[in-house]
Every structure is written in structure tokens, then in C-alpha cells.
C-alpha atoms as a printed R data frame, in Angstrom:
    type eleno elety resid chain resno       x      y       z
1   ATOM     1    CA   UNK     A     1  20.144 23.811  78.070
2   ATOM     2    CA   UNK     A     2  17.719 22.248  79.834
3   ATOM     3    CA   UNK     A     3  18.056 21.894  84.224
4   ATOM     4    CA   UNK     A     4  16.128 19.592  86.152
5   ATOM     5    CA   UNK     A     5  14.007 22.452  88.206
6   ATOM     6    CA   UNK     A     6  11.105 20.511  89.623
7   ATOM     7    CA   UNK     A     7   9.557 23.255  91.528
8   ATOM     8    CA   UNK     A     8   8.618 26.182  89.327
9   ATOM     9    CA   UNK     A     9   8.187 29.838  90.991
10  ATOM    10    CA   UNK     A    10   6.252 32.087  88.510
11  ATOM    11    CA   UNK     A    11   5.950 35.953  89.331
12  ATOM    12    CA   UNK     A    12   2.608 37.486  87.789
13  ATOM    13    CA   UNK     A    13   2.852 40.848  86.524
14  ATOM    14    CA   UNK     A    14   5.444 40.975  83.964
15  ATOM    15    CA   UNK     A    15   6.083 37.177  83.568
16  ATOM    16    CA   UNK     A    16   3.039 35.686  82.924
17  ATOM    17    CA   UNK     A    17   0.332 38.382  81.821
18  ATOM    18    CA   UNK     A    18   0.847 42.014  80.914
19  ATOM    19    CA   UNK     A    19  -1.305 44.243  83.398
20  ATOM    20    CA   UNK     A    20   0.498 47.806  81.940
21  ATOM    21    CA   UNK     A    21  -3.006 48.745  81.714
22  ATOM    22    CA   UNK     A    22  -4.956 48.049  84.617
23  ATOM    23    CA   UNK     A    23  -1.452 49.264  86.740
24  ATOM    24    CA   UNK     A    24  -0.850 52.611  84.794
25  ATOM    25    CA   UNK     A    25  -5.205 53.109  85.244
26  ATOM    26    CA   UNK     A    26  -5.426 52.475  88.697
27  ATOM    27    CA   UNK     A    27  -2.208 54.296  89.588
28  ATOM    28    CA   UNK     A    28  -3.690 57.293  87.905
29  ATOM    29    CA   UNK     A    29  -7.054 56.934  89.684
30  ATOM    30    CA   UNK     A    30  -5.252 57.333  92.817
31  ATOM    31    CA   UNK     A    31  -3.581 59.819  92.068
32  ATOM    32    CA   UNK     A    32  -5.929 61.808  90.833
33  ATOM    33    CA   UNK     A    33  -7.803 61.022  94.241
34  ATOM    34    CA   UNK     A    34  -5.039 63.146  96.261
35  ATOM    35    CA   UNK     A    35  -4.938 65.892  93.478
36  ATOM    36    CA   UNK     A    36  -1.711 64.520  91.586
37  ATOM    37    CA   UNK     A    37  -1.940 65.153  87.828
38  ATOM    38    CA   UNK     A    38   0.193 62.708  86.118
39  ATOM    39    CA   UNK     A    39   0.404 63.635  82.260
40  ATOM    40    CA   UNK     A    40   3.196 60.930  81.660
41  ATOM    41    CA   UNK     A    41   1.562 57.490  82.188
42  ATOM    42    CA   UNK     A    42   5.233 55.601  80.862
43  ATOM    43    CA   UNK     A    43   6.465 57.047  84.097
44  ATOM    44    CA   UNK     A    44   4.500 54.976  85.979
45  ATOM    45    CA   UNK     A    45   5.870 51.544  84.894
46  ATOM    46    CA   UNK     A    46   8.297 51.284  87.351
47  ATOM    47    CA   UNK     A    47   5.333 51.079  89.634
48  ATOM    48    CA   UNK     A    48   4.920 47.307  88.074
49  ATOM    49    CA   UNK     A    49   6.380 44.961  90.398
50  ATOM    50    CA   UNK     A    50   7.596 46.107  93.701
51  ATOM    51    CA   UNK     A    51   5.087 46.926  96.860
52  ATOM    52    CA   UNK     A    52   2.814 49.819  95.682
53  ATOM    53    CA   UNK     A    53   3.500 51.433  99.136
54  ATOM    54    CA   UNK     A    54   7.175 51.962  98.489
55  ATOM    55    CA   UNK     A    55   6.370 53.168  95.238
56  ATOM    56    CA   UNK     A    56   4.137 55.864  96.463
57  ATOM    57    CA   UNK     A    57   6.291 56.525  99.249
58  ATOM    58    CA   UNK     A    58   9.377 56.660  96.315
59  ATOM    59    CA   UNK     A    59   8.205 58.179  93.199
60  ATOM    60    CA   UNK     A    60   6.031 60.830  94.989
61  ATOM    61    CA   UNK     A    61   7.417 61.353  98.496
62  ATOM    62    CA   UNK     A    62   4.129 60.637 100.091
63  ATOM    63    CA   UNK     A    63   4.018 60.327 103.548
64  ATOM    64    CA   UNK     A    64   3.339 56.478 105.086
65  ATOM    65    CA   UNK     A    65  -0.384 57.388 105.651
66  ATOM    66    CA   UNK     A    66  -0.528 59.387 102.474
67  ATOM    67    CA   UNK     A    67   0.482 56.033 100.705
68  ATOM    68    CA   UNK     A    68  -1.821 53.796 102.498
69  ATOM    69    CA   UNK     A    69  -4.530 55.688 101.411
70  ATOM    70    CA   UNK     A    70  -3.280 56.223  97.761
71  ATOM    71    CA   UNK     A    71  -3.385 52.173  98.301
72  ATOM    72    CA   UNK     A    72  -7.174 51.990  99.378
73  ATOM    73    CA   UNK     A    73  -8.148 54.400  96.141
74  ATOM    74    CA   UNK     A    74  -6.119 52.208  93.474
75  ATOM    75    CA   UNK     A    75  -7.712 49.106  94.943
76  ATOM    76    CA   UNK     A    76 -10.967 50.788  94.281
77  ATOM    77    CA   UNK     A    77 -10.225 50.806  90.555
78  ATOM    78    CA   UNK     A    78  -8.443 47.485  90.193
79  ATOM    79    CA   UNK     A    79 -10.493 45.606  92.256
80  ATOM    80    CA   UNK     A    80 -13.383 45.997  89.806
81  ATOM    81    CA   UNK     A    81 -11.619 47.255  86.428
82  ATOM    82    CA   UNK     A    82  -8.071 47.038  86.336
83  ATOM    83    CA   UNK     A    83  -7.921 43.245  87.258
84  ATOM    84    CA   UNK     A    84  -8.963 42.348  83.654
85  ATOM    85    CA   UNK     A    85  -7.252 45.156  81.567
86  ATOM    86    CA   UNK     A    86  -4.622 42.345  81.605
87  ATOM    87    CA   UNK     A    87  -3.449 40.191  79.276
88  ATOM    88    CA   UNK     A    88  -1.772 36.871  78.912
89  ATOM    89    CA   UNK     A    89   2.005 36.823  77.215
90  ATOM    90    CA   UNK     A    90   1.925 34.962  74.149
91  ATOM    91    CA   UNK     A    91   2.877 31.096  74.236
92  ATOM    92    CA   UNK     A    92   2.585 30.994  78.360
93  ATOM    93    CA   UNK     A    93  -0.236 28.833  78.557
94  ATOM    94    CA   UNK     A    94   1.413 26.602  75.934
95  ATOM    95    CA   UNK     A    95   4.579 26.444  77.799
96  ATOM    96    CA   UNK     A    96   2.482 26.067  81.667
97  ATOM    97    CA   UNK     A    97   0.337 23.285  80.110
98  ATOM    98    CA   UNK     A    98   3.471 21.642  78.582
99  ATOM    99    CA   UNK     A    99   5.465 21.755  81.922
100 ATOM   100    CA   UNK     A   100   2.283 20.434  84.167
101 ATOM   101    CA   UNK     A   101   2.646 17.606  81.921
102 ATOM   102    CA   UNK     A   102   6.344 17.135  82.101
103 ATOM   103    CA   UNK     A   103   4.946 16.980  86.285
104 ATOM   104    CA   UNK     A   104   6.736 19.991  87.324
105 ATOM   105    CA   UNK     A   105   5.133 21.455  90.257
106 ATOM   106    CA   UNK     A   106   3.949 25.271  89.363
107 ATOM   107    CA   UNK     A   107   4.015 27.730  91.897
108 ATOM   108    CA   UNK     A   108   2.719 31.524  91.821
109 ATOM   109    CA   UNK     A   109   4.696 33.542  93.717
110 ATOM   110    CA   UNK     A   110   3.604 37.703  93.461
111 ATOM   111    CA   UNK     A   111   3.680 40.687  95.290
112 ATOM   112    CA   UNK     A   112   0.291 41.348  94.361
113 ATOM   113    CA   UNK     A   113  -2.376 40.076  97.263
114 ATOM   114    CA   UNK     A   114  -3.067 36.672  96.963
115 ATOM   115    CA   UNK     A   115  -7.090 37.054  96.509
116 ATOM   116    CA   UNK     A   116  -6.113 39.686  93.518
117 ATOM   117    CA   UNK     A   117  -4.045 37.673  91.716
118 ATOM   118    CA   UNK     A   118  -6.321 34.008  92.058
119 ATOM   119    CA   UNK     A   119  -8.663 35.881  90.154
120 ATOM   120    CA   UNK     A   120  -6.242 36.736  87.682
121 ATOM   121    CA   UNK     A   121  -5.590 33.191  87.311
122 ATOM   122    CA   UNK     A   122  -9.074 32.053  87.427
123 ATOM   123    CA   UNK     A   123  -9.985 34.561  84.569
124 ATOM   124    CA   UNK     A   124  -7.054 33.396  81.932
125 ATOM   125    CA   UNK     A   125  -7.710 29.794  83.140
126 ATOM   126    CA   UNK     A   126  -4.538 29.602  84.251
127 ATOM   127    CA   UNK     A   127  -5.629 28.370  87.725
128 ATOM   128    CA   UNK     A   128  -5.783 24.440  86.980
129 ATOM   129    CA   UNK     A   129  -1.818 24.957  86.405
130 ATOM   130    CA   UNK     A   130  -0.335 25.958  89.467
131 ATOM   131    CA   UNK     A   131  -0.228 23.793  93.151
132 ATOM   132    CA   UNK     A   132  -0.259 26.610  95.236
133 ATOM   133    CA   UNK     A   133  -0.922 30.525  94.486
134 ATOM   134    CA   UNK     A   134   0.861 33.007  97.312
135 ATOM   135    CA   UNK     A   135   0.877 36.670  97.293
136 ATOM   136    CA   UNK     A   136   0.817 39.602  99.362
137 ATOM   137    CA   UNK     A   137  -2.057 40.508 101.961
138 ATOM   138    CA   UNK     A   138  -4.582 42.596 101.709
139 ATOM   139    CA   UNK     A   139  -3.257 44.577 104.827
140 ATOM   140    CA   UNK     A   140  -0.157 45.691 103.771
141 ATOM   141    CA   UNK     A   141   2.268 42.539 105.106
142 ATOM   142    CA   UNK     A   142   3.878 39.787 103.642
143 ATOM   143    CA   UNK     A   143   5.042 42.290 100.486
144 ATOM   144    CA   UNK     A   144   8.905 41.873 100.449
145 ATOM   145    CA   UNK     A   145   9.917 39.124  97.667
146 ATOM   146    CA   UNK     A   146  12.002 36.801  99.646
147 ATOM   147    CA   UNK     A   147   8.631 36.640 102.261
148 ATOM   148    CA   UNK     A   148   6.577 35.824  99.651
149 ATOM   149    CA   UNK     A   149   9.285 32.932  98.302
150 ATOM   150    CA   UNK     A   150   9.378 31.857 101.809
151 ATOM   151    CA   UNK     A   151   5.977 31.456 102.164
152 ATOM   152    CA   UNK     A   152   4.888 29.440  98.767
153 ATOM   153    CA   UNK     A   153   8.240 27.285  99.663
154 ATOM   154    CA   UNK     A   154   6.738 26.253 103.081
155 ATOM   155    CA   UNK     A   155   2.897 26.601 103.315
156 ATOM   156    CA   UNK     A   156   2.675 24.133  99.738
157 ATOM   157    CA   UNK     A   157   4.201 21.613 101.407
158 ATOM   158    CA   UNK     A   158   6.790 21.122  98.646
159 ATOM   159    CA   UNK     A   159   9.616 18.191  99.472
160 ATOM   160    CA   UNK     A   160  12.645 18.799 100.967
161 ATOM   161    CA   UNK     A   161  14.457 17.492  98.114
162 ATOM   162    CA   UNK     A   162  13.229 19.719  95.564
163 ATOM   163    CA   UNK     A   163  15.169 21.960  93.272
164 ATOM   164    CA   UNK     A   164  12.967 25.244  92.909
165 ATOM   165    CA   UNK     A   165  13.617 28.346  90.572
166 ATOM   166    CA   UNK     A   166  11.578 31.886  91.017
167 ATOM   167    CA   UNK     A   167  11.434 32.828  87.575
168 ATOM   168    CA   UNK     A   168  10.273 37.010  87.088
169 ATOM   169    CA   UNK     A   169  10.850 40.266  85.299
170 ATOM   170    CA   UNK     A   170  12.249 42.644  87.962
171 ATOM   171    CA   UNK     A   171  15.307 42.840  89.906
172 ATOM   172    CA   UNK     A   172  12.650 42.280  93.254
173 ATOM   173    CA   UNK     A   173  12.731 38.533  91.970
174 ATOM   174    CA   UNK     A   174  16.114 37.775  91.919
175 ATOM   175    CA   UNK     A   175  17.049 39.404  94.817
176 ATOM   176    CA   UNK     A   176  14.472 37.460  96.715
177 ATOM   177    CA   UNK     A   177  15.528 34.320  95.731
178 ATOM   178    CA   UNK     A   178  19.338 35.087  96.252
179 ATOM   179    CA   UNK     A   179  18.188 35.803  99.857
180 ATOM   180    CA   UNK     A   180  16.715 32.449  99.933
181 ATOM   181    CA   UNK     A   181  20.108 30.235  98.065
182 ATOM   182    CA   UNK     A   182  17.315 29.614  95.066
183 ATOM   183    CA   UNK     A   183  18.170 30.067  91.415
184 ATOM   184    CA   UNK     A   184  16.455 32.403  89.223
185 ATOM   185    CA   UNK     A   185  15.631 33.108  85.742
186 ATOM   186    CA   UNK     A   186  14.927 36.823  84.966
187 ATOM   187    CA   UNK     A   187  12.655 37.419  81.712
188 ATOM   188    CA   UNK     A   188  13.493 40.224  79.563
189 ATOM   189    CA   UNK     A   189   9.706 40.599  77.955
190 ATOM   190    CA   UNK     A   190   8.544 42.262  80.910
191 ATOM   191    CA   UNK     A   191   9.151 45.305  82.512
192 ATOM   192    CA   UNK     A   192  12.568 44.776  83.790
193 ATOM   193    CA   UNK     A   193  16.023 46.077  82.130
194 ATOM   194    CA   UNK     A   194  18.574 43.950  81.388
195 ATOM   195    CA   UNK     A   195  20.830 46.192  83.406
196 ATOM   196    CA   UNK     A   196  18.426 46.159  86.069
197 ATOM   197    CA   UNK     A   197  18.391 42.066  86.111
198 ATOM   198    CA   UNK     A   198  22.100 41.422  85.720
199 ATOM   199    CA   UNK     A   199  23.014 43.432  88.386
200 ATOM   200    CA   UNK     A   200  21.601 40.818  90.662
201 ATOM   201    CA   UNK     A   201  23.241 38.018  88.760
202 ATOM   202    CA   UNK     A   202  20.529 36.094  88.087
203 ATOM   203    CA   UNK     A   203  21.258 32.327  87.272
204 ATOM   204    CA   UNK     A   204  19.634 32.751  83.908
205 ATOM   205    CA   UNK     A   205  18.586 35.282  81.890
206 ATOM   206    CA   UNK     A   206  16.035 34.775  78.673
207 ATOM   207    CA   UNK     A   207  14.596 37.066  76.018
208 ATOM   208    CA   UNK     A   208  11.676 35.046  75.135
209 ATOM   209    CA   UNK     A   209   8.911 32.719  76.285
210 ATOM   210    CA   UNK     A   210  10.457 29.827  74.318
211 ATOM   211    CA   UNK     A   211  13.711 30.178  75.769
212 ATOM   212    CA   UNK     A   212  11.806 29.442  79.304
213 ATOM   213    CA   UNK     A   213  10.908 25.749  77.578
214 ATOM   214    CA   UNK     A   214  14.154 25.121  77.072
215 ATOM   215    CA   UNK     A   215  15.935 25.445  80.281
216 ATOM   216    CA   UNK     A   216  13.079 24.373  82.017
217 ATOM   217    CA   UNK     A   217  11.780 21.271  79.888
């Protein structure tokens, strides 16, 4: 059933494109920088979405500084491979074309640095789509979901009468825009769980690209 969202928060990785890839390569990269031989690259998914410093911090008990450099070596490798060994999800440009038309106002909204994921965009040709593209920085702030929400919502000088959904495939999403009062659609393509998603009772949750078209057409 269709709702009359006229601001549209995307996350990237796991919503729009697929960047298992580029992630899994350049979290190996880094690791293998500190001496970490990881011979299970499916445990590294859960590395796909939230900040990459809690995730180092997390899943390897590195210490702070530890992390930020495990940071600086993955950057090496995405910065100049694993940005494009990405792909886009079937039927999203379809559905971001047919939505710019419908003049809904498109909004990226990532953890991933800003200048990292413009050139995402710019390389699918998904750019011309969205109003305003907001990410992390580059120096470690600004990486906390709900920041990143509250930035795109005020710096793109959206109206104050707008009715905006985040839309995204981990649990970092909903919460984020539960701590803002927004609505949320969690997308079970990507790399969340539906257990993981419902247990921050998203407004909506969808299987498929198609079902996104018809909530938000």
C-alpha cells in the first residue's frame, strides 16, 4: 500500500548496490596489514554497514589506535579498488528513475564518507537521482546513523512539512531513524536479518525491490 513519503532516505551498501566484494577485499587487506589471517571471508559481512571502527574494535578487539590504523590500510584498497567491485541491485535504477519522476525528493544517507560514496554514485550514474548525498567524514566523525539522518534532514534544506522515510538493510538504519521520530523501511535483500530488522520495529519491512515501488509510489 502505497504512503505519501515525499522525502526519500536511501542507505548505500546493502540497499542500493552490493559492495560484498570491495568490503570483504579491503577488510582483508587490512588485516593482513597488522598480521591477521582471516581464512573465513563470510565472517566478515557483518562488517557491511555499521562504522568500520567499531567493527574492528568488535570483531577483533583491537585497540582504538589499532583500529584507526586498520582504517587508513582498508582505505588504501578501497579507495582505488574496492570502490568499483560493487554492483547495482537489480531494478533500483528503474525504481530511483521512476520515483524522481513521481517528484519525490531522493536523499543518500550512508555511513560510508561522503566523498566515497559520490563516487559510487557517479560511477552507476546514479548521481542525477538524488538532491543531496551525506555520509560519514573522512576523519572518523559524523559515523553514528541518526547523525548522519540529522545531517541530510537539515543541511538539504528539505521543508518543514515533509514526510521523510530512511529506507536500509541493517538494524543501524532503523534505529537511527527511531531516534529521529522518522519511519523506516528495512530491506531484506541486503545484508540484514529479518530478526535483526524486526527487533527495531521498523515501520515496514520488504523482501524485494518491487515491493519498495509500491509503498513508496
Amino acid at each position: 500500500m502505497a504512503v505519501n513519503y515525499d522525502i526519500i532516505l536511501f542507505d548505500l551498501d546493502g540497499t542500493l548496490t552490493d559492495p560484498k566484494e570491495g568490503i570483504l577485499n579491503s577488510i582483508l587487506y587490512a588485516l593482513n596489514s597488522l598480521g591477521i589471517r582471516e581464512s573465513n571471508s563470510d565472517q566478515l559481512l557483518k562488517f557491511i554497514g555499521p562504522p568500520l571502527k567499531d567493527s574492528f574494535m568488535e570483531y577483533y578487539g583491537l585497540r582504538e589506535n589499532v583500529a584507526l590504523h586498520a582504517i587508513e590500510k582498508y582505505r588504501e584498497y578501497f579507495s582505488s579498488k574496492g570502490i568499483f567491485e560493487n554492483k547495482v541491485y537489480p531494478a533500483i535504477p528503474e525504481l530511483l528513475k521512476d520515483l524522481s519522476s513521481l517528484d519525490k525528493t531522493l536523499v543518500l544517507a550512508t555511513s560510508k564518507p561522503t566523498a566515497f560514496a559520490q563516487r559510487i554514485l557517479d560511477h552507476f550514474n546514479l548521481a542525477s537521482y538524488f538532491h543531496f548525498t551525506g555520509g560519514s567524514n573522512l576523519d572518523g566523525t559524523r559515523t553514528r546513523k541518526s547523525e548522519v539522518i540529522d545531517y541530510v534532514l537539515n543541511a538539504s534544506c528539505l521543508p518543514a512539512y515533509s514526510r521523510p522515510v530512511m529506507i536500509g538493510d541493517r538494524k543501524y538504519d532503523i534505529a537511527g531513524a527511531k531516534e529521529l521520530g522518522i519511519d523506516s523501511i528495512g530491506v531484506l535483500y541486503g545484508y540484514g536479518s529479518q530478526r535483526e530488522l524486526e527487533k527495531e520495529n521498523p515501520t515496514h519491512i520488504i523482501r524485494h525491490v518491487d515491493d519498495l515501488r509500491a509503498i513508496l509510489s
